[in-house]
């Protein structure tokens, strides 16, 4: 379980570093690019799961 928790914490830290300091227009731009490129749904789900596991 330690490796899974470490991975989740790393993903959560990356999410915070990108998402946490971003302004609202930048967050919207990131979401639009992720969804338009087709990787938004898996990335969003993985980020949310990592946040739950890390906390």
Tab-separated table of C-alpha atoms in Angstrom, residues 2-54:
chain	number	residue	atom	x	y	z
A	2	UNK	CA	2.963	2.332	0.530
A	3	UNK	CA	3.824	2.535	-3.165
A	4	UNK	CA	0.232	3.387	-4.091
A	5	UNK	CA	0.091	6.106	-1.457
A	6	UNK	CA	3.435	7.541	-2.601
A	7	UNK	CA	2.237	7.611	-6.200
A	8	UNK	CA	-1.053	9.233	-5.191
A	9	UNK	CA	0.782	11.882	-3.170
A	10	UNK	CA	3.064	12.644	-6.135
A	11	UNK	CA	0.104	13.024	-8.489
A	12	UNK	CA	-1.698	15.162	-5.932
A	13	UNK	CA	1.375	17.396	-5.514
A	14	UNK	CA	1.601	17.836	-9.289
A	15	UNK	CA	-2.094	18.705	-9.431
A	16	UNK	CA	-1.680	21.280	-6.677
A	17	UNK	CA	1.366	22.867	-8.305
A	18	UNK	CA	-0.465	23.289	-11.614
A	19	UNK	CA	-4.007	23.900	-10.416
A	20	UNK	CA	-3.544	25.561	-7.026
A	21	UNK	CA	-1.905	28.820	-8.092
A	22	UNK	CA	-3.707	29.210	-11.410
A	23	UNK	CA	-6.225	31.965	-11.972
A	24	UNK	CA	-9.761	31.135	-13.076
A	25	UNK	CA	-9.163	31.910	-16.789
A	26	UNK	CA	-6.083	29.685	-16.775
A	27	UNK	CA	-8.051	26.870	-15.088
A	28	UNK	CA	-10.745	27.153	-17.748
A	29	UNK	CA	-8.110	27.091	-20.499
A	30	UNK	CA	-6.488	23.984	-18.985
A	31	UNK	CA	-9.866	22.217	-18.790
A	32	UNK	CA	-10.774	23.136	-22.364
A	33	UNK	CA	-7.424	21.880	-23.686
A	34	UNK	CA	-7.662	18.631	-21.710
A	35	UNK	CA	-11.230	17.928	-22.768
A	36	UNK	CA	-10.647	18.940	-26.416
A	37	UNK	CA	-7.596	16.698	-26.634
A	38	UNK	CA	-9.562	13.734	-25.318
A	39	UNK	CA	-7.335	13.113	-22.316
A	40	UNK	CA	-9.309	15.291	-19.930
A	41	UNK	CA	-11.639	12.637	-18.580
A	42	UNK	CA	-8.939	10.109	-17.609
A	43	UNK	CA	-6.661	12.854	-16.255
A	44	UNK	CA	-9.435	14.407	-14.167
A	45	UNK	CA	-10.497	11.016	-12.781
A	46	UNK	CA	-6.905	10.045	-11.950
A	47	UNK	CA	-6.310	13.416	-10.235
A	48	UNK	CA	-9.476	13.094	-8.163
A	49	UNK	CA	-8.672	9.508	-7.133
A	50	UNK	CA	-5.109	10.507	-6.229
A	51	UNK	CA	-6.431	13.331	-4.084
A	52	UNK	CA	-8.724	10.948	-2.200
A	53	UNK	CA	-5.961	8.388	-1.633
A	54	UNK	CA	-3.363	11.023	-0.654
